[in-house]
PDB file of C-alpha atoms in Angstrom:
ATOM      1  CA  ASP A   1       0.000   0.000   0.000  1.00 61.00           C
ATOM      2  CA  ALA A   2       1.093   3.551  -0.613  1.00 65.00           C
ATOM      3  CA  LYS A   3       2.375   5.043   2.649  1.00 85.00           C
ATOM      4  CA  THR A   4       0.238   7.689   4.328  1.00 92.00           C
ATOM      5  CA  THR A   5       1.195  10.289   6.932  1.00 93.00           C
ATOM      6  CA  GLN A   6      -1.291  11.837   9.325  1.00 96.00           C
ATOM      7  CA  PRO A   7      -0.963  14.092  12.387  1.00 97.00           C
ATOM      8  CA  THR A   8      -1.077  12.142  15.632  1.00 96.00           C
ATOM      9  CA  SER A   9      -3.886  14.178  17.155  1.00 97.00           C
ATOM     10  CA  MET A  10      -6.212  17.107  16.533  1.00 97.00           C
ATOM     11  CA  ASP A  11      -8.805  19.020  18.520  1.00 97.00           C
ATOM     12  CA  CYS A  12     -12.024  20.590  17.308  1.00 96.00           C
ATOM     13  CA  ALA A  13     -14.839  22.543  18.941  1.00 97.00           C
ATOM     14  CA  GLU A  14     -18.311  21.070  18.695  1.00 97.00           C
ATOM     15  CA  GLY A  15     -20.258  22.559  15.786  1.00 97.00           C
ATOM     16  CA  ARG A  16     -17.144  23.650  13.929  1.00 97.00           C
ATOM     17  CA  ALA A  17     -15.626  21.999  10.880  1.00 97.00           C
ATOM     18  CA  ALA A  18     -12.930  19.401  11.477  1.00 98.00           C
ATOM     19  CA  ASN A  19     -10.290  19.256   8.737  1.00 98.00           C
ATOM     20  CA  LEU A  20      -8.092  16.159   8.883  1.00 98.00           C
ATOM     21  CA  PRO A  21      -5.076  16.134   6.544  1.00 98.00           C
ATOM     22  CA  CYS A  22      -3.306  13.159   5.012  1.00 96.00           C
ATOM     23  CA  ASN A  23      -0.165  12.970   2.907  1.00 95.00           C
ATOM     24  CA  HIS A  24       0.195  10.149   0.354  1.00 92.00           C
ATOM     25  CA  SER A  25       3.000  11.364  -1.900  1.00 90.00           C
ATOM     26  CA  THR A  26       3.770   7.885  -3.328  1.00 87.00           C
ATOM     27  CA  ILE A  27       0.224   7.240  -4.518  1.00 88.00           C
ATOM     28  CA  SER A  28      -0.118   5.702  -7.974  1.00 84.00           C
ATOM     29  CA  GLY A  29      -2.477   6.911 -10.667  1.00 81.00           C
ATOM     30  CA  ASN A  30      -5.042   4.166 -10.155  1.00 82.00           C
ATOM     31  CA  GLU A  31      -5.008   4.075  -6.349  1.00 85.00           C
ATOM     32  CA  TYR A  32      -7.928   5.375  -4.327  1.00 89.00           C
ATOM     33  CA  VAL A  33      -7.847   7.226  -1.010  1.00 92.00           C
ATOM     34  CA  TYR A  34     -10.084   5.732   1.663  1.00 93.00           C
ATOM     35  CA  TRP A  35     -11.034   7.112   5.071  1.00 96.00           C
ATOM     36  CA  TYR A  36     -12.230   4.986   7.970  1.00 96.00           C
ATOM     37  CA  ARG A  37     -12.752   5.913  11.598  1.00 97.00           C
ATOM     38  CA  GLN A  38     -12.788   3.913  14.801  1.00 97.00           C
ATOM     39  CA  ILE A  39     -14.748   5.038  17.789  1.00 95.00           C
ATOM     40  CA  HIS A  40     -13.412   3.673  21.059  1.00 89.00           C
ATOM     41  CA  SER A  41     -13.991  -0.075  21.508  1.00 81.00           C
ATOM     42  CA  GLN A  42     -15.851  -0.424  18.207  1.00 91.00           C
ATOM     43  CA  GLY A  43     -14.877  -1.785  14.790  1.00 95.00           C
ATOM     44  CA  PRO A  44     -13.680   0.663  12.127  1.00 95.00           C
ATOM     45  CA  GLN A  45     -16.378   2.439  10.126  1.00 95.00           C
ATOM     46  CA  TYR A  46     -16.113   3.403   6.459  1.00 94.00           C
ATOM     47  CA  ILE A  47     -16.482   7.146   5.854  1.00 96.00           C
ATOM     48  CA  ILE A  48     -15.676   8.015   2.251  1.00 96.00           C
ATOM     49  CA  HIS A  49     -13.285   7.325  -0.630  1.00 93.00           C
ATOM     50  CA  GLY A  50     -12.136   9.041  -3.811  1.00 93.00           C
ATOM     51  CA  LEU A  51      -9.753   8.827  -6.759  1.00 91.00           C
ATOM     52  CA  LYS A  52      -9.123  12.369  -7.964  1.00 90.00           C
ATOM     53  CA  ASN A  53     -12.341  14.320  -7.769  1.00 85.00           C
ATOM     54  CA  ASN A  54     -13.704  15.800  -4.578  1.00 94.00           C
ATOM     55  CA  GLU A  55     -16.357  13.624  -2.976  1.00 96.00           C
ATOM     56  CA  THR A  56     -19.178  14.309  -0.525  1.00 97.00           C
ATOM     57  CA  ASN A  57     -21.595  12.055   1.291  1.00 96.00           C
ATOM     58  CA  GLU A  58     -23.849  12.328   4.330  1.00 95.00           C
ATOM     59  CA  MET A  59     -20.915  11.915   6.700  1.00 95.00           C
ATOM     60  CA  ALA A  60     -18.095  13.978   5.236  1.00 97.00           C
ATOM     61  CA  SER A  61     -16.343  15.597   2.291  1.00 98.00           C
ATOM     62  CA  LEU A  62     -13.043  14.510   0.786  1.00 98.00           C
ATOM     63  CA  ILE A  63     -10.811  17.023  -0.924  1.00 97.00           C
ATOM     64  CA  ILE A  64      -7.938  15.565  -2.990  1.00 96.00           C
ATOM     65  CA  THR A  65      -5.232  17.882  -4.328  1.00 95.00           C
ATOM     66  CA  GLU A  66      -4.700  18.065  -8.068  1.00 93.00           C
ATOM     67  CA  ASP A  67      -1.368  16.197  -7.852  1.00 93.00           C
ATOM     68  CA  ARG A  68      -3.114  13.594  -5.603  1.00 93.00           C
ATOM     69  CA  LYS A  69      -0.252  13.689  -3.108  1.00 93.00           C
ATOM     70  CA  SER A  70      -2.463  14.778  -0.238  1.00 95.00           C
ATOM     71  CA  SER A  71      -6.084  14.929   0.824  1.00 96.00           C
ATOM     72  CA  THR A  72      -8.276  16.422   3.535  1.00 98.00           C
ATOM     73  CA  LEU A  73     -11.268  14.848   5.210  1.00 98.00           C
ATOM     74  CA  ILE A  74     -13.804  17.452   6.280  1.00 98.00           C
ATOM     75  CA  LEU A  75     -16.465  16.882   8.923  1.00 98.00           C
ATOM     76  CA  PRO A  76     -18.556  20.014   8.361  1.00 97.00           C
ATOM     77  CA  HIS A  77     -20.218  20.270  11.784  1.00 95.00           C
ATOM     78  CA  ALA A  78     -18.350  18.101  14.271  1.00 97.00           C
ATOM     79  CA  THR A  79     -20.239  16.614  17.214  1.00 97.00           C
ATOM     80  CA  LEU A  80     -19.004  14.895  20.359  1.00 97.00           C
ATOM     81  CA  ARG A  81     -19.840  11.556  18.707  1.00 96.00           C
ATOM     82  CA  ASP A  82     -17.223  12.277  16.029  1.00 97.00           C
ATOM     83  CA  THR A  83     -14.461  11.816  18.607  1.00 98.00           C
ATOM     84  CA  ALA A  84     -12.531   8.856  17.175  1.00 98.00           C
ATOM     85  CA  VAL A  85      -9.330   7.701  15.484  1.00 97.00           C
ATOM     86  CA  TYR A  86      -9.421   8.582  11.785  1.00 98.00           C
ATOM     87  CA  TYR A  87      -7.449   6.467   9.324  1.00 96.00           C
ATOM     88  CA  CYS A  88      -6.400   7.541   5.841  1.00 95.00           C
ATOM     89  CA  ILE A  89      -5.664   4.454   3.699  1.00 92.00           C
ATOM     90  CA  VAL A  90      -4.433   3.955   0.154  1.00 88.00           C
ATOM     91  CA  PRO A  91      -4.986   0.259  -0.607  1.00 82.00           C
ATOM     92  CA  ASN A  92      -3.143  -1.594  -3.316  1.00 69.00           C
ATOM     93  CA  ALA A  93      -5.185  -2.398  -6.393  1.00 56.00           C
ATOM     94  CA  GLY A  94      -3.670  -5.889  -6.493  1.00 53.00           C
ATOM     95  CA  GLY A  95      -0.511  -7.882  -5.982  1.00 51.00           C
ATOM     96  CA  THR A  96       0.422  -9.792  -2.866  1.00 46.00           C
ATOM     97  CA  SER A  97      -1.453  -7.376  -0.634  1.00 49.00           C
ATOM     98  CA  TYR A  98      -4.713  -8.057  -2.440  1.00 61.00           C
ATOM     99  CA  GLY A  99      -7.553  -7.591   0.020  1.00 65.00           C
ATOM    100  CA  LYS A 100      -5.412  -5.822   2.567  1.00 79.00           C
ATOM    101  CA  LEU A 101      -6.172  -2.497   4.210  1.00 85.00           C
ATOM    102  CA  THR A 102      -3.063  -1.085   5.905  1.00 85.00           C
ATOM    103  CA  PHE A 103      -4.049   0.931   8.964  1.00 88.00           C
ATOM    104  CA  GLY A 104      -1.372   3.273  10.287  1.00 87.00           C
ATOM    105  CA  GLN A 105      -1.592   5.069  13.613  1.00 88.00           C
ATOM    106  CA  GLY A 106      -4.291   7.421  12.354  1.00 94.00           C
ATOM    107  CA  THR A 107      -5.316  10.806  13.783  1.00 97.00           C
ATOM    108  CA  ILE A 108      -7.002  10.971  17.158  1.00 97.00           C
ATOM    109  CA  LEU A 109      -9.712  13.610  16.764  1.00 98.00           C
ATOM    110  CA  THR A 110     -11.137  14.983  19.995  1.00 98.00           C
ATOM    111  CA  VAL A 111     -14.245  17.124  19.723  1.00 98.00           C
ATOM    112  CA  HIS A 112     -14.724  19.466  22.703  1.00 96.00           C
ATOM    113  CA  PRO A 113     -18.033  20.923  23.941  1.00 95.00           C
TER     114      PRO A 113
ATOM    115  CA  GLU B   1     -30.253  -5.386   6.604  1.00 54.00           C
ATOM    116  CA  THR B   2     -28.166  -7.207   9.210  1.00 69.00           C
ATOM    117  CA  GLY B   3     -24.669  -5.903   9.827  1.00 91.00           C
ATOM    118  CA  VAL B   4     -21.518  -7.872  10.552  1.00 96.00           C
ATOM    119  CA  THR B   5     -21.702  -9.814  13.786  1.00 96.00           C
ATOM    120  CA  GLN B   6     -18.955 -11.559  15.731  1.00 97.00           C
ATOM    121  CA  SER B   7     -18.899 -14.047  18.567  1.00 97.00           C
ATOM    122  CA  PRO B   8     -17.953 -14.278  21.285  1.00 97.00           C
ATOM    123  CA  THR B   9     -17.565 -10.700  22.486  1.00 96.00           C
ATOM    124  CA  HIS B  10     -14.831 -11.529  24.961  1.00 96.00           C
ATOM    125  CA  LEU B  11     -12.705 -14.609  25.496  1.00 96.00           C
ATOM    126  CA  ILE B  12      -9.981 -15.614  27.936  1.00 98.00           C
ATOM    127  CA  LYS B  13      -7.561 -18.435  27.098  1.00 98.00           C
ATOM    128  CA  THR B  14      -4.255 -19.684  28.417  1.00 98.00           C
ATOM    129  CA  ARG B  15      -0.988 -19.948  26.537  1.00 98.00           C
ATOM    130  CA  GLY B  16      -0.814 -23.030  24.303  1.00 98.00           C
ATOM    131  CA  GLN B  17      -4.559 -23.403  23.896  1.00 98.00           C
ATOM    132  CA  GLN B  18      -6.494 -23.107  20.645  1.00 98.00           C
ATOM    133  CA  VAL B  19      -9.310 -20.651  19.912  1.00 98.00           C
ATOM    134  CA  THR B  20     -12.027 -20.275  17.278  1.00 98.00           C
ATOM    135  CA  LEU B  21     -13.644 -16.917  16.574  1.00 98.00           C
ATOM    136  CA  ARG B  22     -16.762 -16.562  14.432  1.00 98.00           C
ATOM    137  CA  CYS B  23     -18.083 -13.942  12.050  1.00 97.00           C
ATOM    138  CA  SER B  24     -21.336 -13.535  10.151  1.00 96.00           C
ATOM    139  CA  SER B  25     -21.095 -11.355   7.069  1.00 93.00           C
ATOM    140  CA  GLN B  26     -23.424  -8.580   6.088  1.00 90.00           C
ATOM    141  CA  SER B  27     -26.248  -9.852   3.917  1.00 87.00           C
ATOM    142  CA  GLY B  28     -25.177 -10.317   0.292  1.00 87.00           C
ATOM    143  CA  HIS B  29     -21.428 -10.052   0.986  1.00 90.00           C
ATOM    144  CA  ASN B  30     -19.243 -12.920  -0.257  1.00 90.00           C
ATOM    145  CA  THR B  31     -15.884 -11.699   1.041  1.00 91.00           C
ATOM    146  CA  VAL B  32     -14.581 -11.720   4.604  1.00 93.00           C
ATOM    147  CA  SER B  33     -11.367 -10.202   5.944  1.00 93.00           C
ATOM    148  CA  TRP B  34      -9.841 -10.685   9.383  1.00 96.00           C
ATOM    149  CA  TYR B  35      -7.690  -8.180  11.274  1.00 96.00           C
ATOM    150  CA  GLN B  36      -5.802  -8.207  14.569  1.00 97.00           C
ATOM    151  CA  GLN B  37      -5.652  -5.010  16.606  1.00 96.00           C
ATOM    152  CA  ALA B  38      -3.248  -4.855  19.526  1.00 95.00           C
ATOM    153  CA  LEU B  39      -3.869  -2.259  22.212  1.00 92.00           C
ATOM    154  CA  GLY B  40      -2.999   1.225  20.986  1.00 89.00           C
ATOM    155  CA  GLN B  41      -2.269   0.085  17.423  1.00 91.00           C
ATOM    156  CA  GLY B  42      -4.145   0.131  14.146  1.00 92.00           C
ATOM    157  CA  PRO B  43      -5.692  -3.100  12.833  1.00 93.00           C
ATOM    158  CA  GLN B  44      -3.299  -5.508  11.067  1.00 94.00           C
ATOM    159  CA  PHE B  45      -4.526  -7.579   8.124  1.00 92.00           C
ATOM    160  CA  ILE B  46      -4.488 -11.338   8.741  1.00 95.00           C
ATOM    161  CA  PHE B  47      -6.190 -12.725   5.616  1.00 93.00           C
ATOM    162  CA  GLN B  48      -9.175 -12.448   3.323  1.00 91.00           C
ATOM    163  CA  TYR B  49     -11.559 -15.178   2.111  1.00 92.00           C
ATOM    164  CA  TYR B  50     -13.552 -14.992  -1.081  1.00 89.00           C
ATOM    165  CA  ARG B  51     -16.083 -17.703  -1.912  1.00 88.00           C
ATOM    166  CA  GLU B  52     -14.545 -20.142   0.569  1.00 91.00           C
ATOM    167  CA  GLU B  53     -10.940 -19.700  -0.601  1.00 91.00           C
ATOM    168  CA  GLU B  54      -8.108 -17.636   0.861  1.00 90.00           C
ATOM    169  CA  ASN B  55      -7.633 -14.573  -1.334  1.00 85.00           C
ATOM    170  CA  GLY B  56      -4.715 -12.843   0.360  1.00 86.00           C
ATOM    171  CA  ARG B  57      -2.675 -13.086   3.554  1.00 90.00           C
ATOM    172  CA  GLY B  58      -0.715 -10.734   5.770  1.00 90.00           C
ATOM    173  CA  ASN B  59       2.427 -11.454   7.816  1.00 92.00           C
ATOM    174  CA  PHE B  60       0.916 -13.945  10.231  1.00 96.00           C
ATOM    175  CA  PRO B  61       2.249 -17.461  10.949  1.00 97.00           C
ATOM    176  CA  PRO B  62       0.426 -20.610   9.780  1.00 96.00           C
ATOM    177  CA  ARG B  63      -1.046 -21.178  13.240  1.00 98.00           C
ATOM    178  CA  PHE B  64      -3.519 -18.468  12.195  1.00 98.00           C
ATOM    179  CA  SER B  65      -5.964 -20.170   9.842  1.00 97.00           C
ATOM    180  CA  GLY B  66      -9.435 -19.524   8.577  1.00 96.00           C
ATOM    181  CA  LEU B  67     -12.502 -20.969   6.978  1.00 96.00           C
ATOM    182  CA  GLN B  68     -15.351 -19.506   5.016  1.00 95.00           C
ATOM    183  CA  PHE B  69     -18.598 -21.426   4.687  1.00 94.00           C
ATOM    184  CA  PRO B  70     -21.104 -21.606   1.811  1.00 92.00           C
ATOM    185  CA  ASN B  71     -23.300 -19.042   3.571  1.00 89.00           C
ATOM    186  CA  TYR B  72     -20.186 -16.763   3.641  1.00 88.00           C
ATOM    187  CA  SER B  73     -19.859 -16.821   7.418  1.00 93.00           C
ATOM    188  CA  SER B  74     -16.301 -17.317   8.587  1.00 97.00           C
ATOM    189  CA  GLU B  75     -14.081 -18.634  11.344  1.00 98.00           C
ATOM    190  CA  LEU B  76     -10.633 -17.577  12.519  1.00 98.00           C
ATOM    191  CA  ASN B  77      -8.651 -20.310  14.256  1.00 98.00           C
ATOM    192  CA  VAL B  78      -5.504 -19.679  16.240  1.00 98.00           C
ATOM    193  CA  ASN B  79      -3.441 -22.627  17.496  1.00 98.00           C
ATOM    194  CA  ALA B  80      -0.767 -22.678  20.192  1.00 98.00           C
ATOM    195  CA  LEU B  81      -1.801 -19.340  21.626  1.00 98.00           C
ATOM    196  CA  GLU B  82       0.928 -16.949  22.726  1.00 98.00           C
ATOM    197  CA  LEU B  83       0.701 -14.014  25.112  1.00 97.00           C
ATOM    198  CA  ASP B  84       1.168 -11.605  22.172  1.00 97.00           C
ATOM    199  CA  ASP B  85      -1.996 -12.944  20.571  1.00 98.00           C
ATOM    200  CA  SER B  86      -3.964 -10.919  23.105  1.00 98.00           C
ATOM    201  CA  ALA B  87      -5.814  -8.398  20.948  1.00 97.00           C
ATOM    202  CA  LEU B  88      -9.102  -7.295  19.446  1.00 97.00           C
ATOM    203  CA  TYR B  89      -9.924  -9.485  16.425  1.00 98.00           C
ATOM    204  CA  LEU B  90     -11.999  -7.776  13.783  1.00 97.00           C
ATOM    205  CA  CYS B  91     -13.924  -9.277  10.939  1.00 96.00           C
ATOM    206  CA  ALA B  92     -14.989  -7.228   7.902  1.00 94.00           C
ATOM    207  CA  SER B  93     -17.214  -8.181   5.007  1.00 93.00           C
ATOM    208  CA  SER B  94     -17.427  -6.711   1.530  1.00 90.00           C
ATOM    209  CA  LEU B  95     -19.314  -7.254  -1.701  1.00 86.00           C
ATOM    210  CA  GLN B  96     -16.180  -8.005  -3.695  1.00 76.00           C
ATOM    211  CA  ARG B  97     -12.719  -9.360  -2.995  1.00 74.00           C
ATOM    212  CA  GLY B  98      -9.711  -7.121  -2.788  1.00 69.00           C
ATOM    213  CA  ALA B  99      -9.153  -3.998  -0.766  1.00 63.00           C
ATOM    214  CA  LEU B 100     -10.836  -1.605  -3.158  1.00 70.00           C
ATOM    215  CA  ASP B 101     -14.331  -2.515  -2.087  1.00 77.00           C
ATOM    216  CA  THR B 102     -15.661  -0.916   1.077  1.00 87.00           C
ATOM    217  CA  GLN B 103     -15.185  -3.179   4.071  1.00 90.00           C
ATOM    218  CA  TYR B 104     -17.839  -3.249   6.792  1.00 93.00           C
ATOM    219  CA  PHE B 105     -16.470  -4.177  10.182  1.00 95.00           C
ATOM    220  CA  GLY B 106     -18.003  -6.057  13.068  1.00 96.00           C
ATOM    221  CA  PRO B 107     -17.600  -5.014  16.709  1.00 96.00           C
ATOM    222  CA  GLY B 108     -14.721  -7.430  17.276  1.00 97.00           C
ATOM    223  CA  THR B 109     -13.816 -10.183  19.713  1.00 97.00           C
ATOM    224  CA  ARG B 110     -11.511  -9.255  22.585  1.00 97.00           C
ATOM    225  CA  LEU B 111      -9.106 -12.158  23.198  1.00 98.00           C
ATOM    226  CA  THR B 112      -6.986 -12.266  26.328  1.00 98.00           C
ATOM    227  CA  VAL B 113      -4.237 -14.893  26.590  1.00 98.00           C
ATOM    228  CA  LEU B 114      -2.913 -15.554  30.096  1.00 97.00           C
TER     229      LEU B 114
END
């Protein structure tokens, strides 16, 4: 998998936008960027993914730079329930790691009242 | 629509024993992946099963083995348990094999090896 780099932790005030950055400078042209999050003591939850265009769903928006070397996950109105570890993942399209999601350390997002 | 379920929720074993963990996939999903998550770490890929056959494997020894059944439910078996096997074991199902399809995770089984 292409290596990703994320800040260890971030804080956000409730009701404000949370912007979580991710660097993936070694990403290949056909590799997607996926975001998952893990709330304490639960299994990871899929948030959103994209290839090169910006994406939006009911949970979040994903902004991918034109050179695709970095992206930002945006939670537009963070709530206390958004406190979690957020993982940015660039899975391989195939090869020996077929089927594998590589989770790094992720970003611990803490939303404050 | 039923989500991914895992059993048991918690389990305590002693070193050297064997353990079987179970996973029921989300309805309509034919692919199951298993992950190990040690305390304070991100999940580590163990293997993936697609239509009852192993489709990919991470860096885990052969004492970690799996099965997928015709109804796409799955088992993770670990033989000769070691203290370092203590972890949260996560199962994830998806519509297609590979990592490019969204994986839906269960709540996990917390295994403690004494």
